[in-house]
Short mmCIF file of C-alpha atoms in Angstrom, two decimals:
data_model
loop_
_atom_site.label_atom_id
_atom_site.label_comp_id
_atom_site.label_asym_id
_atom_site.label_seq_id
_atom_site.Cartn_x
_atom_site.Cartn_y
_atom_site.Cartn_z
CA UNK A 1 0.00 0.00 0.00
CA UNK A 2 2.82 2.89 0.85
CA UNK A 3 5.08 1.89 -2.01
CA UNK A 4 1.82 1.55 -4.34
CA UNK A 5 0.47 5.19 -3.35
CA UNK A 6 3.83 6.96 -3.35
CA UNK A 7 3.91 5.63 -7.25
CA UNK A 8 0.40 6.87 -7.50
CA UNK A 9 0.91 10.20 -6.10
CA UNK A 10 4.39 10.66 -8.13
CA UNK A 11 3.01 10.13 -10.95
CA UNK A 12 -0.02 12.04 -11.15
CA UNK A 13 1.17 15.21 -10.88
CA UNK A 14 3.09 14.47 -14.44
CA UNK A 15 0.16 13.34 -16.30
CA UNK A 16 -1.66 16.67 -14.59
CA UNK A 17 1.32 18.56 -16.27
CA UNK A 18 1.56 16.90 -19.22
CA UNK A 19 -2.23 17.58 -19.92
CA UNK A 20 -1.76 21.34 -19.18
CA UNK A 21 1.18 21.45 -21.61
CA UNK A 22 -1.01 20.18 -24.53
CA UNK A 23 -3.57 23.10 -23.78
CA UNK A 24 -5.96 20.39 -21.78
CA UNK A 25 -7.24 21.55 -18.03
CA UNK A 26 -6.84 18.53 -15.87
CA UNK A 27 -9.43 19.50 -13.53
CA UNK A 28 -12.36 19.04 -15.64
CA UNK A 29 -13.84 15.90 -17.49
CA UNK A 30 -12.91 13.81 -19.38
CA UNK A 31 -9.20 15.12 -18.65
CA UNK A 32 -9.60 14.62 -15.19
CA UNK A 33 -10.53 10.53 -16.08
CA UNK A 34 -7.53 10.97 -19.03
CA UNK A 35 -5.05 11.83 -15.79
CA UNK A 36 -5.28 8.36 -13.84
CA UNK A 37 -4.55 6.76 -17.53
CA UNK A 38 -1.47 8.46 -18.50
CA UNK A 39 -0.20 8.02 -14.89
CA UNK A 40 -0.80 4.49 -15.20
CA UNK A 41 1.05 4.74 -18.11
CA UNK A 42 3.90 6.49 -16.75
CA UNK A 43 4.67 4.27 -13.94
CA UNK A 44 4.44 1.31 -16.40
CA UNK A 45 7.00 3.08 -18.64
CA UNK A 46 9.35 3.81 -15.75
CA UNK A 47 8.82 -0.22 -14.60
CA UNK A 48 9.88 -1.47 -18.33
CA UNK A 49 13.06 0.89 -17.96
CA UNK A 50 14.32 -1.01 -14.68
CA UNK A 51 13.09 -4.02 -15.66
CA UNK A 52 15.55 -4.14 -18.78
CA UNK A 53 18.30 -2.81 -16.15
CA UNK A 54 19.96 -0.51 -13.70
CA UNK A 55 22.06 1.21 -15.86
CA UNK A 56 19.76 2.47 -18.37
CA UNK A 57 17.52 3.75 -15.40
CA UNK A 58 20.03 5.17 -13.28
CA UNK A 59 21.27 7.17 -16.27
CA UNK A 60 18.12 8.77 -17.26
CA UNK A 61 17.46 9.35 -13.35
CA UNK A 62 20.83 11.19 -13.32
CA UNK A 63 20.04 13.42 -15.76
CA UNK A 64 16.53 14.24 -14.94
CA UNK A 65 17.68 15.14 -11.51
CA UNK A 66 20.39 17.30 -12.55
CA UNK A 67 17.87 19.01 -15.11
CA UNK A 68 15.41 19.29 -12.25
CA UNK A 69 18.03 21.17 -9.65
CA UNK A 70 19.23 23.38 -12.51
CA UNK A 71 16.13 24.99 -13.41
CA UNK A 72 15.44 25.01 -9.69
CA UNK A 73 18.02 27.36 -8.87
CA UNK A 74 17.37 29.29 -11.93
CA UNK A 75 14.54 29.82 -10.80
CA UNK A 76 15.53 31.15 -7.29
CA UNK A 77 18.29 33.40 -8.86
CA UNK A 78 15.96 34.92 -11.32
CA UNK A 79 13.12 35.12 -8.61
CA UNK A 80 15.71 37.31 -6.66
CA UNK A 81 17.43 38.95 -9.24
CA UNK A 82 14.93 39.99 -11.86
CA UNK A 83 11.65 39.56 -10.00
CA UNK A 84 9.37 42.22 -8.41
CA UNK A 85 8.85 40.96 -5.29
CA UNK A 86 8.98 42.35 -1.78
CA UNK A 87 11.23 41.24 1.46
CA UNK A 88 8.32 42.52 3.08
CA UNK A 89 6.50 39.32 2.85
CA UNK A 90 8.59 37.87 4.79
CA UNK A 91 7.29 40.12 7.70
CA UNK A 92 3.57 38.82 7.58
CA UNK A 93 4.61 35.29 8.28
CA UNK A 94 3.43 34.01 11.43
CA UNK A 95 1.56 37.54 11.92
CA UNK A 96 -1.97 36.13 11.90
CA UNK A 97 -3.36 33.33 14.28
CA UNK A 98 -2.33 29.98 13.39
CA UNK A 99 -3.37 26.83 14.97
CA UNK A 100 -0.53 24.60 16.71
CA UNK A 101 -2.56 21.38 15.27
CA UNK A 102 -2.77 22.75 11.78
CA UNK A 103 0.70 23.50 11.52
CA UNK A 104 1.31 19.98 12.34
CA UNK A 105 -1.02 18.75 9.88
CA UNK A 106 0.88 20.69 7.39
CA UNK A 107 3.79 19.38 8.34
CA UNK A 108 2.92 15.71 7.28
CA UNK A 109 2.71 16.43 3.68
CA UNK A 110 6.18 18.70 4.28
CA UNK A 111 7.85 15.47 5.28
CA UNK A 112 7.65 13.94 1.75
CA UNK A 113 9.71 16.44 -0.13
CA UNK A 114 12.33 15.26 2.17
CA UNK A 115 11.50 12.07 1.79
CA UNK A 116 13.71 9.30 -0.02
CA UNK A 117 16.64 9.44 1.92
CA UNK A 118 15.19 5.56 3.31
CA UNK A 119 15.47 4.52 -0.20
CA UNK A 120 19.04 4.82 -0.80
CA UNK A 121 19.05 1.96 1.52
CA UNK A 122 17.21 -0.34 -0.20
CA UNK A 123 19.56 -0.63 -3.32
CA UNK A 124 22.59 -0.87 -1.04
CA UNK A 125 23.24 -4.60 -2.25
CA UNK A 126 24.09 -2.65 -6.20
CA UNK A 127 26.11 -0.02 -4.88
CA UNK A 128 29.81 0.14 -5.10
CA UNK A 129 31.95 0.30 -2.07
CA UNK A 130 28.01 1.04 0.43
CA UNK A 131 30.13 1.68 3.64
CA UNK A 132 31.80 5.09 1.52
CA UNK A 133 29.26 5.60 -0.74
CA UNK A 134 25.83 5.28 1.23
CA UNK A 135 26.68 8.07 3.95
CA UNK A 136 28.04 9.99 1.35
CA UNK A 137 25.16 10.04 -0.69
CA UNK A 138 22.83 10.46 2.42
CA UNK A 139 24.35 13.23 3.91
CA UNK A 140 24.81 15.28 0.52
CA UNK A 141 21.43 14.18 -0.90
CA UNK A 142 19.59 15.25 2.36
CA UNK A 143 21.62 18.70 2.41
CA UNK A 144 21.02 19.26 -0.95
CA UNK A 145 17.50 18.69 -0.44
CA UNK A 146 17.38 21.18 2.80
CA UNK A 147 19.28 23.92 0.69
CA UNK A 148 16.93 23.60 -2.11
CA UNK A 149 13.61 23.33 -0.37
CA UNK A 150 14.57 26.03 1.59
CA UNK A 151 16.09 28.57 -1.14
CA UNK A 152 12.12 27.55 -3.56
CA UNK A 153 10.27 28.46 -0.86
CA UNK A 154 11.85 31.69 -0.19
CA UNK A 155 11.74 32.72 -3.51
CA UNK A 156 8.05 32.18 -3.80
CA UNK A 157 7.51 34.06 -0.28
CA UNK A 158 9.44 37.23 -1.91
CA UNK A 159 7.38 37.18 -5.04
CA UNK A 160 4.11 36.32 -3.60
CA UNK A 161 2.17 37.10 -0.38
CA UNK A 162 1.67 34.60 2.25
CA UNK A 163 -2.30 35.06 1.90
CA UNK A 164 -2.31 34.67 -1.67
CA UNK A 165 -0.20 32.35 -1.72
CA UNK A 166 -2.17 30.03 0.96
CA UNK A 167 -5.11 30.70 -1.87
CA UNK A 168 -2.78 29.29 -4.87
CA UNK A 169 -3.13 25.79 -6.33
CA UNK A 170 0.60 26.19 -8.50
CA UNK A 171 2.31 28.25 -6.78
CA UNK A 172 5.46 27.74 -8.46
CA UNK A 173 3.34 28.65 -11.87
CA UNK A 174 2.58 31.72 -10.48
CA UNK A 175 6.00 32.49 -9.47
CA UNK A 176 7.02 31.94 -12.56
CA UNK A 177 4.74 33.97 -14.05
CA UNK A 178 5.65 37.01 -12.29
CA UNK A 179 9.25 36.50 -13.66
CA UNK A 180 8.76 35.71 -17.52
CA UNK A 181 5.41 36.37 -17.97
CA UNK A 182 2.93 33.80 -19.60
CA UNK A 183 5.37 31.28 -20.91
CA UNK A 184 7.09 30.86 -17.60
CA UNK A 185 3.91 28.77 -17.07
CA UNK A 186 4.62 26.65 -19.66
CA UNK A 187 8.43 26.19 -18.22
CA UNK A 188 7.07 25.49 -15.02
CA UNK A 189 4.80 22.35 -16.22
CA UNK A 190 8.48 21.19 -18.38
CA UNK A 191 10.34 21.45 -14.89
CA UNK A 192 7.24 19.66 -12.86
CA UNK A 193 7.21 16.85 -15.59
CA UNK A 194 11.07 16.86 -15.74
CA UNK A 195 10.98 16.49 -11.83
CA UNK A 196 8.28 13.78 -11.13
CA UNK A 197 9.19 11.63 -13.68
CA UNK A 198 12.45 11.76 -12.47
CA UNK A 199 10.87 10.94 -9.24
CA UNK A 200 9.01 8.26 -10.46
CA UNK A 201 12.14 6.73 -11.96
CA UNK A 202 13.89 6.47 -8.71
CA UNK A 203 11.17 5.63 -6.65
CA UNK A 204 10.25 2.33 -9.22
CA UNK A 205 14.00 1.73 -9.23
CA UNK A 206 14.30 1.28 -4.93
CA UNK A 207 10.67 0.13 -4.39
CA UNK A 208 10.79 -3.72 -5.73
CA UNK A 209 13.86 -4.06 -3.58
CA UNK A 210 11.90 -3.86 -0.34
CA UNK A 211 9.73 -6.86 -2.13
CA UNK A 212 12.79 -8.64 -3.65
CA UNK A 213 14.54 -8.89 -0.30
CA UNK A 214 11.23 -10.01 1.68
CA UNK A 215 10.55 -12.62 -0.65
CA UNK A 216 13.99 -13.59 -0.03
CA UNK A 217 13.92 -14.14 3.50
CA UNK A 218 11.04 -16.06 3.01
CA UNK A 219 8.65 -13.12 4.25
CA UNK A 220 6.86 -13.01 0.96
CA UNK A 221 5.90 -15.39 -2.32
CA UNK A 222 9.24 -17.19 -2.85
CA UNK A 223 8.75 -16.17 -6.75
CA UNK A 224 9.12 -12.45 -6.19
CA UNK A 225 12.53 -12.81 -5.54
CA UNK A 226 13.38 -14.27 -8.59
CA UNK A 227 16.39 -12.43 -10.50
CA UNK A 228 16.09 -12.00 -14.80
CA UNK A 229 18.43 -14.18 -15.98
CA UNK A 230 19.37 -11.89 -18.88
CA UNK A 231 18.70 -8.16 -17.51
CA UNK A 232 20.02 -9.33 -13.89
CA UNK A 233 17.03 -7.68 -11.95
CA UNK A 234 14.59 -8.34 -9.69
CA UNK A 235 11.74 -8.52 -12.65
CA UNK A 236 8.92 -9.71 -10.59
CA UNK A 237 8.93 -7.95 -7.67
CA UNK A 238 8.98 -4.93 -10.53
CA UNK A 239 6.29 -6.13 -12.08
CA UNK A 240 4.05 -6.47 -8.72
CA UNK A 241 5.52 -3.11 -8.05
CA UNK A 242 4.34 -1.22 -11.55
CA UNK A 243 0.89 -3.25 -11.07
CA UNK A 244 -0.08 -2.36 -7.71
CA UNK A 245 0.78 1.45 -8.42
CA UNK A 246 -1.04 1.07 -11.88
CA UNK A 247 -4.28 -0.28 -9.36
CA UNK A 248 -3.94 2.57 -7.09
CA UNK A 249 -3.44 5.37 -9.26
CA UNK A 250 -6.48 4.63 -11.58
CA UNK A 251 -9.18 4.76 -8.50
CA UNK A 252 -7.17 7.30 -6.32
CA UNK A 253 -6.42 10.96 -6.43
CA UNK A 254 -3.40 12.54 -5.61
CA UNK A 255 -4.46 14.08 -1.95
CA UNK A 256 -5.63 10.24 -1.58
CA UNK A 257 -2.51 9.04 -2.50
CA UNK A 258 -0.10 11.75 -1.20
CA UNK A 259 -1.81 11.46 2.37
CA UNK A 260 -1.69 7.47 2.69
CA UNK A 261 2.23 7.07 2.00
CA UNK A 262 3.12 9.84 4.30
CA UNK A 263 0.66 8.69 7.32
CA UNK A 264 1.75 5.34 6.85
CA UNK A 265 5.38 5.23 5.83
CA UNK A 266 6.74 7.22 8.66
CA UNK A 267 5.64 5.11 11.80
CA UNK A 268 8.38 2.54 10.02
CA UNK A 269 10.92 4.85 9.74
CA UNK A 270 10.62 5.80 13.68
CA UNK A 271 10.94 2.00 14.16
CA UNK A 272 13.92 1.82 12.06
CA UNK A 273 15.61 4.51 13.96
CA UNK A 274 14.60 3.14 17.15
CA UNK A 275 16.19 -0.27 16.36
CA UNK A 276 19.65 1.46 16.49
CA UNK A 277 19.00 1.39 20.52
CA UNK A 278 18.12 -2.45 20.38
CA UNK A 279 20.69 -3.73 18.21
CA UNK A 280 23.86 -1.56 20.28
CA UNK A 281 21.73 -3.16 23.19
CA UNK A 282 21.76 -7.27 21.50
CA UNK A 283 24.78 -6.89 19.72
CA UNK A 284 26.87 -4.58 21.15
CA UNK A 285 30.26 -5.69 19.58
CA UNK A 286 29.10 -6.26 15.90
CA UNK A 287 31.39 -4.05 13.90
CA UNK A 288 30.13 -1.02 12.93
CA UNK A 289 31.28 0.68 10.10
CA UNK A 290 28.91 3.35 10.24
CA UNK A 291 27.63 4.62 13.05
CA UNK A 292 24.83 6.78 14.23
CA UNK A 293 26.00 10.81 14.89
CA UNK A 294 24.50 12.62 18.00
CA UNK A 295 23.77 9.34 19.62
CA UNK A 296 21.19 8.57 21.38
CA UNK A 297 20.01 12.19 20.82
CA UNK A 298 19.27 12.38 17.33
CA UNK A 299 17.66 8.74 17.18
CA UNK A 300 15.59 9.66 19.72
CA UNK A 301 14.45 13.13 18.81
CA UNK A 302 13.73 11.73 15.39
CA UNK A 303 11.78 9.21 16.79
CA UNK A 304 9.30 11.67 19.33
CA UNK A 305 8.76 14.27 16.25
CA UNK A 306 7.39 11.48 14.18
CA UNK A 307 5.66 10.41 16.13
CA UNK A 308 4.06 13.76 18.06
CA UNK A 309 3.65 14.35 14.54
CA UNK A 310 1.91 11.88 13.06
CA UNK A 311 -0.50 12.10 16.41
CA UNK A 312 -1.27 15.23 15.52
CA UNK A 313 -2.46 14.16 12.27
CA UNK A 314 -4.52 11.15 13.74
CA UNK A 315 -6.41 13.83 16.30
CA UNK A 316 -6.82 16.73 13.15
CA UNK A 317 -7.50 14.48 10.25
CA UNK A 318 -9.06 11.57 11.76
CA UNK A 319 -10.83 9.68 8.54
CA UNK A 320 -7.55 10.20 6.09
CA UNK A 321 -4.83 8.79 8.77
CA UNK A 322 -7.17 6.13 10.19
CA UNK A 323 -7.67 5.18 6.98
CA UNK A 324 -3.95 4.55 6.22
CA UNK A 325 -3.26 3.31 9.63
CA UNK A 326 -6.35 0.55 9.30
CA UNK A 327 -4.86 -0.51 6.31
CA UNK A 328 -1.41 -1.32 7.97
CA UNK A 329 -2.60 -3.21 10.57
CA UNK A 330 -4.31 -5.53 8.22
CA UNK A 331 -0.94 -7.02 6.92
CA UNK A 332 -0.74 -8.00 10.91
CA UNK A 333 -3.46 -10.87 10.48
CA UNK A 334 -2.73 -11.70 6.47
CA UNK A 335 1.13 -12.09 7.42
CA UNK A 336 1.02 -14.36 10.35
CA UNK A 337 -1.93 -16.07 8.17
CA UNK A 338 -0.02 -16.65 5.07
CA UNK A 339 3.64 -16.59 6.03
CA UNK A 340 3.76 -17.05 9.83
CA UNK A 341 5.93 -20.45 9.25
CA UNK A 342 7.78 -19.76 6.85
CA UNK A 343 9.02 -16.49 8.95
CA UNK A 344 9.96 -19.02 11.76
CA UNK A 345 11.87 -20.83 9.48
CA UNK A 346 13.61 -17.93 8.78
CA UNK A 347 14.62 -17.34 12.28
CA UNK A 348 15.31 -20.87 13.08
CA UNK A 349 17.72 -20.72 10.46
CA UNK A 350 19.47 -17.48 11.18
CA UNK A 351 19.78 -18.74 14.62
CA UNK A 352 21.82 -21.73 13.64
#
C-alpha cells in the first residue's frame, strides 16, 4: 500500500502537467478521467526501464535530476534577481493566528519532499563500495534537499504574499509567471514533468527491492525474488511493483494518495531509527562501520517528532490517517496467516 500510493501520487502530478502542456485543463472531465490513464502509463513506462536494467535507469534518473536542480536554482536566482517581489513578505509570516494542530497537519505532507533518503538503503546490495558511498550520498542528498527546499520556498515568499499564496493551487506557476510572464507557465509544467518523472524513476528503481529482499527471507511469495536471468534484476517484484501502483493510481487521487504514503510510511521509519537502541543493546560488539551521529540524541528526537507528529495528524484528520493506519494493521493478520511459518523458518535458520 505505501510503495503503491507513493507511485500513485508521483506520478499524477506528471500526467496533470503533461495535460496542461497540450492546452488540456486537468481538472475538468474527461481530462480529469484521461489523468489516472497516463499516470498508469507512466509508472508502467518507468517499470519497463528497470526491468531491462539498472544502468539504463540510473542514467536517465541522473540526468533528470540534474535538469530538475538546474532549473530550480534558476529559478531562485531569477526570482531574486529579476523579480518584483517584496522582502516585506517575509514580515507577515506568522503575523496572523495559526493553529498549533494545523501546523502539524501541514507538516505531514512537508515530510515527503524530504523524503527518499530511506530509499538509498534499499539498493545498497548494487552499490559500489556502500560503507563510503551510502553516507556519502545520504548526507549530501539530504543537504542538498534542505538547501533547495529552503532557497524555492523563499523565492516564492518574496514574489508572492503569504495570503495569496495560501489561496494558490501552482504556486510555483505563479512564481514563474511574475518572472517571464505567460510562458514561464509553460516552463514550469516542463520542470514539474522533468521532476516527477524523475521521481518516479527512482522511486520504481528502490521500491521492488523492499519486495525482492522479503521474498527472499522467506517473508513473501518465494517467486518475487526471482532475478532475470538476462537483464540481472529483480523482474517480478517490478512487475508487482508497476501493477499495484497502476491499481492505485487509476481509482485514487493525488491528496488520496499523497496522504496514505506519508501517514503510513513514517511510523516505520521511527521504528527503524529506534532499532539502532536495540541492536547496540543485542549486539553490542558487531562491527560497525557506520555509526549513528549525536547518539542517542538524534535517534531519539527523530523518533518523538514522528511520532508527536503523526499524532497530531490522527487527532486533526481523523478519517484520512485512520484510513492509512487501518490498512497497515491488516498485513498484521494476512502475514502471520499466510507466512507465519515460513518467517519461523527464517529465524530458526538465522539462529543456527
Amino acid at each position: 500500500m505505501i510503495r503503491a500510493s507513493a507511485l500513485g501520487a508521483i506520478a499524477t502530478p506528471f500526467a496533470e502537467y503533461l495535460l496542461r502542456s497540450l492546452g488540456l485543463d486537468p481538472k475538468v472531465e474527461p481530462n480529469a478521467t484521461y489523468v489516472h490513464y497516463v499516470a498508469a502509463g507512466a509508472i508502467a513506462v518507468t517499470a519497463m526501464l528497470n526491468y531491462v536494467g539498472v544502468r539504463w535507469s540510473s542514467l536517465i534518473l541522473n540526468l533528470t535530476t540534474g535538469a530538475k536542480y538546474g532549473a530550480l536554482v534558476l529559478l531562485v536566482l531569477l526570482a531574486f534577481l529579476v523579480g518584483q517581489g517584496n522582502f516585506g513578505h517575509f514580515a507577515a509570516v506568522g503575523t496572523g493566528a495559526m493553529s498549533p494542530g494545523l501546523f502539524g497537519l501541514a507538516l505531514v505532507s512537508v515530510l515527503w519532499a524530504y523524503d527518499g533518503w530511506g530509499d538509498l538503503s534499499f539498493v545498497g546490495g548494487e552499490v559500489k563500495d556502500p560503507e563510503r558511498n551510502l553516507p556519502r550520498a545520504l548526507v549530501l542528498g539530504t543537504v542538498a534537499i534542505i538547501a533547495i527546499y529552503l532557497l524555492v520556498n523563499a523565492a516564492y515568499l518574496y514574489l508572492i504574499p503569504i495570503d495569496r499564496m495560501a489561496g494558490s493551487p501552482l504556486v510555483a506557476a505563479d512564481a514563474a509567471q511574475l518572472i517571464v510572464g505567460r510562458a514561464g507557465v509553460g516552463l514550469v509544467a516542463v520542470v514539474v514533468m522533468v521532476a516527477t518523472f524523475s521521481t518516479l524513476l527512482g522511486s520504481i528503481l528502490t521500491s521492488p527491492r523492499i519486495f525482492f529482499a522479503m521474498a527472499d527471507d522467506g517473508l513473501l511469495f518465494k517467486r518475487v525474488a526471482r532475478v532475470h536471468p538476462r537483464f540481472h534484476t529483480p523482474s517480478v517484484a517490478i512487475v508487482v511493483t508497476g501493477l499495484l501502483g497502476v491499481v492505485w493510481v487509476l481509482f485514487l487521487n493525488f491528496e488520496q494518495l499523497a496522504d496514505q504514503f506519508v501517514v503510513a510510511i513514517f511510523p516505520f521509519y521511527a521504528l527503524a531509527a529506534a532499532a539502532v537502541f536495540v541492536l547496540r543493546r543485542r549486539e553490542p560488539d558487531r562491527p560497525r562501520p557506520v555509526r549513528v551521529w549525536g547518539y542517542p540524541v538524534v535517534p531519539l528526537l527523530f523518533v518523538v517528532a514522528t511520532f508527536f507528529i503523526l499524532g497530531n495528524a490522527l487527532r486533526e484528520h481523523p478519517g484520512g490517517t485512520g484510513l492509512a493506519f487501518g490498512g497497515i494493521l491488516l498485513g498484521v493478520p494476512v502475514y502471520f496467516v499466510a507466512f507465519g511459518s515460513g518467517s519461523a523458518r527464517t529465524r530458526a535458520r538465522g539462529q543456527m
